[in-house]
Amino acid sequence: MQKSSIRRSASVVAAVSVAAVVMTGCQPGDTPADGGGTSSRTPTATASSPTSSASPTSPSSPAGSGPNGGAAKACSPDSLKASAYQAADRPVGTGTGAAIVRFTNAGAKSCVLQGHPTVAGAANGSPELNVPLTVTPVGPASPVKLAPGAQAWLKLTFVQVQGEGDGYCESGSAPVLYPTMVIGLPDSGAHQVALDDGQFAECDGTLTATAVTATKPS
């Protein structure tokens, strides 16, 4: 009788142990056997939340970009007021040597100026007779955004006239005088300017020119 009771007790204990194992295997949110904190069943990403955008990468905004990423338009010819004066830093001689051309945004909206200029001696009243000068660009060109009333500049450096009176050119050619010059900028038209004092006196029909800049040159 005693052996039979022991066998029944052992059977009951075994059944309880099996049930406990089964119930333990069904518990939600089990932690891994190594004791790590987060369940391995938690996904790391979902298909509906990709890690990168499907949209193409847009280029970096230029200096003239607006607040919503749209670029400000080039300054129209009629929105600009142009003027010129002799530069303080110029080649030694008796001609113009160098001139600063100043552009003012006279419009009601911001706009962009950029690039190196074209330069021509003006034939007053006859644009088709303007005399194009040979321009050598110097320095980098970057867009300059002008708010209404803001200014930008560029510098023209001519082959200097030497001597007194009518002067002379070291190349042997004769100096040329222009009461006004026509300055052109990419997408912003051509602008006829006169010096504040005097005429443009130059040699050889060649010059160097900086690009338009927000920094006033000397």
PDB file of C-alpha atoms in Angstrom:
ATOM      1  CA  MET A   1       0.000   0.000   0.000  1.00  0.00           C
ATOM      2  CA  GLN A   2       2.766   2.446   0.822  1.00  0.00           C
ATOM      3  CA  LYS A   3       4.533   1.872  -2.559  1.00  0.00           C
ATOM      4  CA  SER A   4       1.243   2.492  -4.439  1.00  0.00           C
ATOM      5  CA  SER A   5       0.715   5.827  -2.610  1.00  0.00           C
ATOM      6  CA  ILE A   6       4.256   6.938  -3.429  1.00  0.00           C
ATOM      7  CA  ARG A   7       3.735   6.169  -7.139  1.00  0.00           C
ATOM      8  CA  ARG A   8       0.488   8.147  -7.187  1.00  0.00           C
ATOM      9  CA  SER A   9       2.182  11.112  -5.471  1.00  0.00           C
ATOM     10  CA  ALA A  10       5.049  11.033  -7.988  1.00  0.00           C
ATOM     11  CA  SER A  11       2.568  10.966 -10.891  1.00  0.00           C
ATOM     12  CA  VAL A  12       0.721  14.016  -9.518  1.00  0.00           C
ATOM     13  CA  VAL A  13       3.986  15.958  -9.062  1.00  0.00           C
ATOM     14  CA  ALA A  14       5.082  15.106 -12.627  1.00  0.00           C
ATOM     15  CA  ALA A  15       1.740  16.233 -14.053  1.00  0.00           C
ATOM     16  CA  VAL A  16       1.891  19.529 -12.177  1.00  0.00           C
ATOM     17  CA  SER A  17       5.459  20.136 -13.415  1.00  0.00           C
ATOM     18  CA  VAL A  18       4.459  19.498 -17.047  1.00  0.00           C
ATOM     19  CA  ALA A  19       1.511  21.877 -16.728  1.00  0.00           C
ATOM     20  CA  ALA A  20       3.743  24.571 -15.260  1.00  0.00           C
ATOM     21  CA  VAL A  21       6.182  24.220 -18.153  1.00  0.00           C
ATOM     22  CA  VAL A  22       3.369  24.466 -20.721  1.00  0.00           C
ATOM     23  CA  MET A  23       1.869  27.533 -19.040  1.00  0.00           C
ATOM     24  CA  THR A  24       5.270  29.188 -18.776  1.00  0.00           C
ATOM     25  CA  GLY A  25       5.871  28.691 -22.519  1.00  0.00           C
ATOM     26  CA  CYS A  26       2.607  30.489 -23.286  1.00  0.00           C
ATOM     27  CA  GLN A  27       3.392  33.676 -21.281  1.00  0.00           C
ATOM     28  CA  PRO A  28       3.410  36.818 -23.524  1.00  0.00           C
ATOM     29  CA  GLY A  29       6.410  39.115 -23.666  1.00  0.00           C
ATOM     30  CA  ASP A  30       8.955  36.481 -22.572  1.00  0.00           C
ATOM     31  CA  THR A  31      12.435  37.802 -21.999  1.00  0.00           C
ATOM     32  CA  PRO A  32      15.337  35.997 -23.651  1.00  0.00           C
ATOM     33  CA  ALA A  33      17.154  33.333 -21.690  1.00  0.00           C
ATOM     34  CA  ASP A  34      20.193  35.568 -21.350  1.00  0.00           C
ATOM     35  CA  GLY A  35      18.212  38.064 -19.263  1.00  0.00           C
ATOM     36  CA  GLY A  36      18.212  40.906 -21.886  1.00  0.00           C
ATOM     37  CA  GLY A  37      15.648  43.658 -21.237  1.00  0.00           C
ATOM     38  CA  THR A  38      13.702  44.104 -24.504  1.00  0.00           C
ATOM     39  CA  SER A  39      11.761  41.275 -26.121  1.00  0.00           C
ATOM     40  CA  SER A  40      13.283  40.040 -29.346  1.00  0.00           C
ATOM     41  CA  ARG A  41       9.798  40.118 -30.881  1.00  0.00           C
ATOM     42  CA  THR A  42       9.761  43.945 -31.043  1.00  0.00           C
ATOM     43  CA  PRO A  43      10.431  45.040 -34.696  1.00  0.00           C
ATOM     44  CA  THR A  44      13.186  47.603 -35.311  1.00  0.00           C
ATOM     45  CA  ALA A  45      11.530  49.337 -38.305  1.00  0.00           C
ATOM     46  CA  THR A  46       8.290  49.234 -40.233  1.00  0.00           C
ATOM     47  CA  ALA A  47       7.732  49.226 -43.981  1.00  0.00           C
ATOM     48  CA  SER A  48       5.521  52.255 -43.691  1.00  0.00           C
ATOM     49  CA  SER A  49       8.361  54.293 -42.155  1.00  0.00           C
ATOM     50  CA  PRO A  50      11.351  54.046 -44.530  1.00  0.00           C
ATOM     51  CA  THR A  51      14.624  55.427 -43.299  1.00  0.00           C
ATOM     52  CA  SER A  52      15.277  57.450 -46.450  1.00  0.00           C
ATOM     53  CA  SER A  53      13.056  59.636 -48.595  1.00  0.00           C
ATOM     54  CA  ALA A  54      12.014  58.513 -52.049  1.00  0.00           C
ATOM     55  CA  SER A  55      12.307  62.101 -53.287  1.00  0.00           C
ATOM     56  CA  PRO A  56      15.462  63.003 -55.239  1.00  0.00           C
ATOM     57  CA  THR A  57      18.019  65.099 -53.402  1.00  0.00           C
ATOM     58  CA  SER A  58      17.752  68.750 -54.372  1.00  0.00           C
ATOM     59  CA  PRO A  59      20.911  70.797 -54.903  1.00  0.00           C
ATOM     60  CA  SER A  60      21.973  73.254 -52.234  1.00  0.00           C
ATOM     61  CA  SER A  61      20.147  76.566 -52.399  1.00  0.00           C
ATOM     62  CA  PRO A  62      22.001  79.384 -54.143  1.00  0.00           C
ATOM     63  CA  ALA A  63      22.717  82.639 -52.434  1.00  0.00           C
ATOM     64  CA  GLY A  64      19.546  84.093 -53.883  1.00  0.00           C
ATOM     65  CA  SER A  65      17.218  81.486 -52.442  1.00  0.00           C
ATOM     66  CA  GLY A  66      13.932  82.625 -50.998  1.00  0.00           C
ATOM     67  CA  PRO A  67      12.450  81.471 -47.679  1.00  0.00           C
ATOM     68  CA  ASN A  68      10.624  78.547 -49.277  1.00  0.00           C
ATOM     69  CA  GLY A  69      13.604  77.304 -51.248  1.00  0.00           C
ATOM     70  CA  GLY A  70      12.630  79.123 -54.463  1.00  0.00           C
ATOM     71  CA  ALA A  71      15.398  81.240 -56.010  1.00  0.00           C
ATOM     72  CA  ALA A  72      14.888  84.994 -56.294  1.00  0.00           C
ATOM     73  CA  LYS A  73      14.714  86.191 -59.899  1.00  0.00           C
ATOM     74  CA  ALA A  74      17.502  87.995 -61.701  1.00  0.00           C
ATOM     75  CA  CYS A  75      17.281  91.772 -61.426  1.00  0.00           C
ATOM     76  CA  SER A  76      15.468  93.156 -64.452  1.00  0.00           C
ATOM     77  CA  PRO A  77      17.114  96.039 -66.341  1.00  0.00           C
ATOM     78  CA  ASP A  78      14.422  98.515 -65.294  1.00  0.00           C
ATOM     79  CA  SER A  79      14.814  97.603 -61.599  1.00  0.00           C
ATOM     80  CA  LEU A  80      18.470  98.680 -61.545  1.00  0.00           C
ATOM     81  CA  LYS A  81      20.077 102.087 -61.265  1.00  0.00           C
ATOM     82  CA  ALA A  82      23.711 102.125 -62.418  1.00  0.00           C
ATOM     83  CA  SER A  83      26.413 104.734 -61.833  1.00  0.00           C
ATOM     84  CA  ALA A  84      30.224 104.906 -62.022  1.00  0.00           C
ATOM     85  CA  TYR A  85      33.142 106.706 -60.405  1.00  0.00           C
ATOM     86  CA  GLN A  86      36.934 106.577 -60.616  1.00  0.00           C
ATOM     87  CA  ALA A  87      38.517 103.971 -58.343  1.00  0.00           C
ATOM     88  CA  ALA A  88      40.916 105.059 -55.612  1.00  0.00           C
ATOM     89  CA  ASP A  89      43.176 102.067 -56.278  1.00  0.00           C
ATOM     90  CA  ARG A  90      44.209 102.336 -59.928  1.00  0.00           C
ATOM     91  CA  PRO A  91      47.284 102.037 -62.176  1.00  0.00           C
ATOM     92  CA  VAL A  92      49.672 104.984 -62.277  1.00  0.00           C
ATOM     93  CA  GLY A  93      49.033 107.347 -65.173  1.00  0.00           C
ATOM     94  CA  THR A  94      46.859 110.191 -66.358  1.00  0.00           C
ATOM     95  CA  GLY A  95      43.835 108.341 -67.725  1.00  0.00           C
ATOM     96  CA  THR A  96      40.925 106.759 -65.894  1.00  0.00           C
ATOM     97  CA  GLY A  97      42.965 103.755 -64.827  1.00  0.00           C
ATOM     98  CA  ALA A  98      40.113 102.009 -63.016  1.00  0.00           C
ATOM     99  CA  ALA A  99      36.446 102.635 -62.334  1.00  0.00           C
ATOM    100  CA  ILE A 100      33.852 101.281 -59.922  1.00  0.00           C
ATOM    101  CA  VAL A 101      30.383 100.581 -61.313  1.00  0.00           C
ATOM    102  CA  ARG A 102      27.633 100.626 -58.695  1.00  0.00           C
ATOM    103  CA  PHE A 103      24.238  98.942 -59.097  1.00  0.00           C
ATOM    104  CA  THR A 104      21.287  99.822 -56.857  1.00  0.00           C
ATOM    105  CA  ASN A 105      18.091  97.771 -56.672  1.00  0.00           C
ATOM    106  CA  ALA A 106      15.472 100.442 -57.338  1.00  0.00           C
ATOM    107  CA  GLY A 107      12.644  97.893 -57.479  1.00  0.00           C
ATOM    108  CA  ALA A 108      10.154  96.796 -54.828  1.00  0.00           C
ATOM    109  CA  LYS A 109      11.348  93.174 -54.594  1.00  0.00           C
ATOM    110  CA  SER A 110      14.611  91.392 -53.873  1.00  0.00           C
ATOM    111  CA  CYS A 111      16.499  90.215 -56.944  1.00  0.00           C
ATOM    112  CA  VAL A 112      19.827  88.645 -57.891  1.00  0.00           C
ATOM    113  CA  LEU A 113      22.837  90.005 -59.774  1.00  0.00           C
ATOM    114  CA  GLN A 114      25.690  87.781 -60.856  1.00  0.00           C
ATOM    115  CA  GLY A 115      28.552  87.316 -63.256  1.00  0.00           C
ATOM    116  CA  HIS A 116      31.267  89.291 -65.003  1.00  0.00           C
ATOM    117  CA  PRO A 117      30.269  92.227 -67.208  1.00  0.00           C
ATOM    118  CA  THR A 118      30.542  93.041 -70.850  1.00  0.00           C
ATOM    119  CA  VAL A 119      31.871  96.543 -71.559  1.00  0.00           C
ATOM    120  CA  ALA A 120      31.502  98.784 -74.590  1.00  0.00           C
ATOM    121  CA  GLY A 121      32.325 102.377 -75.352  1.00  0.00           C
ATOM    122  CA  ALA A 122      29.008 104.078 -76.033  1.00  0.00           C
ATOM    123  CA  ALA A 123      28.255 105.772 -79.335  1.00  0.00           C
ATOM    124  CA  ASN A 124      25.659 108.205 -78.018  1.00  0.00           C
ATOM    125  CA  GLY A 125      22.357 107.819 -79.812  1.00  0.00           C
ATOM    126  CA  SER A 126      23.575 104.912 -81.948  1.00  0.00           C
ATOM    127  CA  PRO A 127      23.778 101.650 -79.951  1.00  0.00           C
ATOM    128  CA  GLU A 128      24.717  99.704 -83.071  1.00  0.00           C
ATOM    129  CA  LEU A 129      27.914 101.775 -83.205  1.00  0.00           C
ATOM    130  CA  ASN A 130      28.984 100.949 -79.645  1.00  0.00           C
ATOM    131  CA  VAL A 131      32.605  99.787 -79.460  1.00  0.00           C
ATOM    132  CA  PRO A 132      32.963  96.476 -77.575  1.00  0.00           C
ATOM    133  CA  LEU A 133      36.061  96.304 -75.406  1.00  0.00           C
ATOM    134  CA  THR A 134      37.960  93.093 -74.718  1.00  0.00           C
ATOM    135  CA  VAL A 135      37.246  92.069 -71.119  1.00  0.00           C
ATOM    136  CA  THR A 136      39.411  89.643 -69.143  1.00  0.00           C
ATOM    137  CA  PRO A 137      37.368  88.351 -66.166  1.00  0.00           C
ATOM    138  CA  VAL A 138      39.189  88.204 -62.828  1.00  0.00           C
ATOM    139  CA  GLY A 139      38.123  86.519 -59.600  1.00  0.00           C
ATOM    140  CA  PRO A 140      35.197  84.210 -58.839  1.00  0.00           C
ATOM    141  CA  ALA A 141      31.559  84.959 -59.660  1.00  0.00           C
ATOM    142  CA  SER A 142      28.826  84.338 -57.082  1.00  0.00           C
ATOM    143  CA  PRO A 143      25.160  85.400 -57.034  1.00  0.00           C
ATOM    144  CA  VAL A 144      24.455  88.555 -55.012  1.00  0.00           C
ATOM    145  CA  LYS A 145      20.953  88.951 -53.609  1.00  0.00           C
ATOM    146  CA  LEU A 146      19.843  92.584 -53.418  1.00  0.00           C
ATOM    147  CA  ALA A 147      16.997  93.692 -51.186  1.00  0.00           C
ATOM    148  CA  PRO A 148      15.174  96.852 -52.331  1.00  0.00           C
ATOM    149  CA  GLY A 149      17.614  99.754 -52.012  1.00  0.00           C
ATOM    150  CA  ALA A 150      20.679  97.499 -51.602  1.00  0.00           C
ATOM    151  CA  GLN A 151      23.810  97.904 -53.722  1.00  0.00           C
ATOM    152  CA  ALA A 152      26.410  95.778 -55.487  1.00  0.00           C
ATOM    153  CA  TRP A 153      29.619  96.730 -57.266  1.00  0.00           C
ATOM    154  CA  LEU A 154      32.169  95.656 -59.840  1.00  0.00           C
ATOM    155  CA  LYS A 155      35.561  97.057 -60.783  1.00  0.00           C
ATOM    156  CA  LEU A 156      36.939  97.799 -64.242  1.00  0.00           C
ATOM    157  CA  THR A 157      40.711  98.244 -64.656  1.00  0.00           C
ATOM    158  CA  PHE A 158      41.851  99.776 -67.946  1.00  0.00           C
ATOM    159  CA  VAL A 159      45.213 100.008 -69.669  1.00  0.00           C
ATOM    160  CA  GLN A 160      46.349 103.369 -68.341  1.00  0.00           C
ATOM    161  CA  VAL A 161      47.031 106.468 -70.413  1.00  0.00           C
ATOM    162  CA  GLN A 162      50.444 108.061 -69.843  1.00  0.00           C
ATOM    163  CA  GLY A 163      51.735 111.614 -70.177  1.00  0.00           C
ATOM    164  CA  GLU A 164      50.115 115.030 -70.142  1.00  0.00           C
ATOM    165  CA  GLY A 165      47.816 116.703 -72.645  1.00  0.00           C
ATOM    166  CA  ASP A 166      46.316 114.140 -74.994  1.00  0.00           C
ATOM    167  CA  GLY A 167      48.603 111.516 -73.453  1.00  0.00           C
ATOM    168  CA  TYR A 168      49.917 108.383 -75.104  1.00  0.00           C
ATOM    169  CA  CYS A 169      49.688 104.604 -74.821  1.00  0.00           C
ATOM    170  CA  GLU A 170      52.781 102.552 -74.074  1.00  0.00           C
ATOM    171  CA  SER A 171      51.746 100.201 -76.890  1.00  0.00           C
ATOM    172  CA  GLY A 172      52.081 103.062 -79.388  1.00  0.00           C
ATOM    173  CA  SER A 173      48.339 103.315 -80.089  1.00  0.00           C
ATOM    174  CA  ALA A 174      46.378 106.493 -79.445  1.00  0.00           C
ATOM    175  CA  PRO A 175      44.328 106.917 -76.250  1.00  0.00           C
ATOM    176  CA  VAL A 176      40.550 106.791 -76.626  1.00  0.00           C
ATOM    177  CA  LEU A 177      37.997 108.858 -74.708  1.00  0.00           C
ATOM    178  CA  TYR A 178      34.421 107.710 -74.060  1.00  0.00           C
ATOM    179  CA  PRO A 179      31.930 110.054 -72.367  1.00  0.00           C
ATOM    180  CA  THR A 180      29.903 106.988 -71.358  1.00  0.00           C
ATOM    181  CA  MET A 181      30.241 103.217 -71.353  1.00  0.00           C
ATOM    182  CA  VAL A 182      27.676 100.438 -71.601  1.00  0.00           C
ATOM    183  CA  ILE A 183      27.954  97.765 -68.909  1.00  0.00           C
ATOM    184  CA  GLY A 184      26.103  94.488 -69.438  1.00  0.00           C
ATOM    185  CA  LEU A 185      25.350  91.803 -66.836  1.00  0.00           C
ATOM    186  CA  PRO A 186      24.003  88.271 -67.443  1.00  0.00           C
ATOM    187  CA  ASP A 187      20.172  88.283 -67.409  1.00  0.00           C
ATOM    188  CA  SER A 188      20.108  91.888 -66.141  1.00  0.00           C
ATOM    189  CA  GLY A 189      20.473  93.967 -69.280  1.00  0.00           C
ATOM    190  CA  ALA A 190      22.862  96.715 -70.401  1.00  0.00           C
ATOM    191  CA  HIS A 191      23.342  99.980 -68.522  1.00  0.00           C
ATOM    192  CA  GLN A 192      24.910 103.178 -69.838  1.00  0.00           C
ATOM    193  CA  VAL A 193      27.029 104.956 -67.233  1.00  0.00           C
ATOM    194  CA  ALA A 194      29.131 108.110 -67.059  1.00  0.00           C
ATOM    195  CA  LEU A 195      31.869 108.860 -64.565  1.00  0.00           C
ATOM    196  CA  ASP A 196      30.948 111.222 -61.752  1.00  0.00           C
ATOM    197  CA  ASP A 197      33.818 113.428 -62.904  1.00  0.00           C
ATOM    198  CA  GLY A 198      35.390 113.296 -66.346  1.00  0.00           C
ATOM    199  CA  GLN A 199      35.401 110.766 -69.158  1.00  0.00           C
ATOM    200  CA  PHE A 200      36.634 107.220 -69.575  1.00  0.00           C
ATOM    201  CA  ALA A 201      40.173 107.462 -70.991  1.00  0.00           C
ATOM    202  CA  GLU A 202      41.807 104.158 -71.890  1.00  0.00           C
ATOM    203  CA  CYS A 203      44.347 102.448 -74.100  1.00  0.00           C
ATOM    204  CA  ASP A 204      44.221  99.433 -76.397  1.00  0.00           C
ATOM    205  CA  GLY A 205      40.521  98.631 -75.931  1.00  0.00           C
ATOM    206  CA  THR A 206      41.241  96.024 -73.266  1.00  0.00           C
ATOM    207  CA  LEU A 207      40.517  95.811 -69.545  1.00  0.00           C
ATOM    208  CA  THR A 208      40.049  93.447 -66.641  1.00  0.00           C
ATOM    209  CA  ALA A 209      36.772  93.208 -64.724  1.00  0.00           C
ATOM    210  CA  THR A 210      35.691  91.643 -61.465  1.00  0.00           C
ATOM    211  CA  ALA A 211      32.334  89.944 -61.128  1.00  0.00           C
ATOM    212  CA  VAL A 212      29.559  91.828 -59.385  1.00  0.00           C
ATOM    213  CA  THR A 213      30.034  91.618 -55.616  1.00  0.00           C
ATOM    214  CA  ALA A 214      28.352  92.649 -52.379  1.00  0.00           C
ATOM    215  CA  THR A 215      31.703  93.977 -51.100  1.00  0.00           C
ATOM    216  CA  LYS A 216      32.559  97.503 -52.190  1.00  0.00           C
ATOM    217  CA  PRO A 217      35.950  97.518 -53.966  1.00  0.00           C
ATOM    218  CA  SER A 218      38.474 100.335 -53.648  1.00  0.00           C
TER     219      SER A 218
END
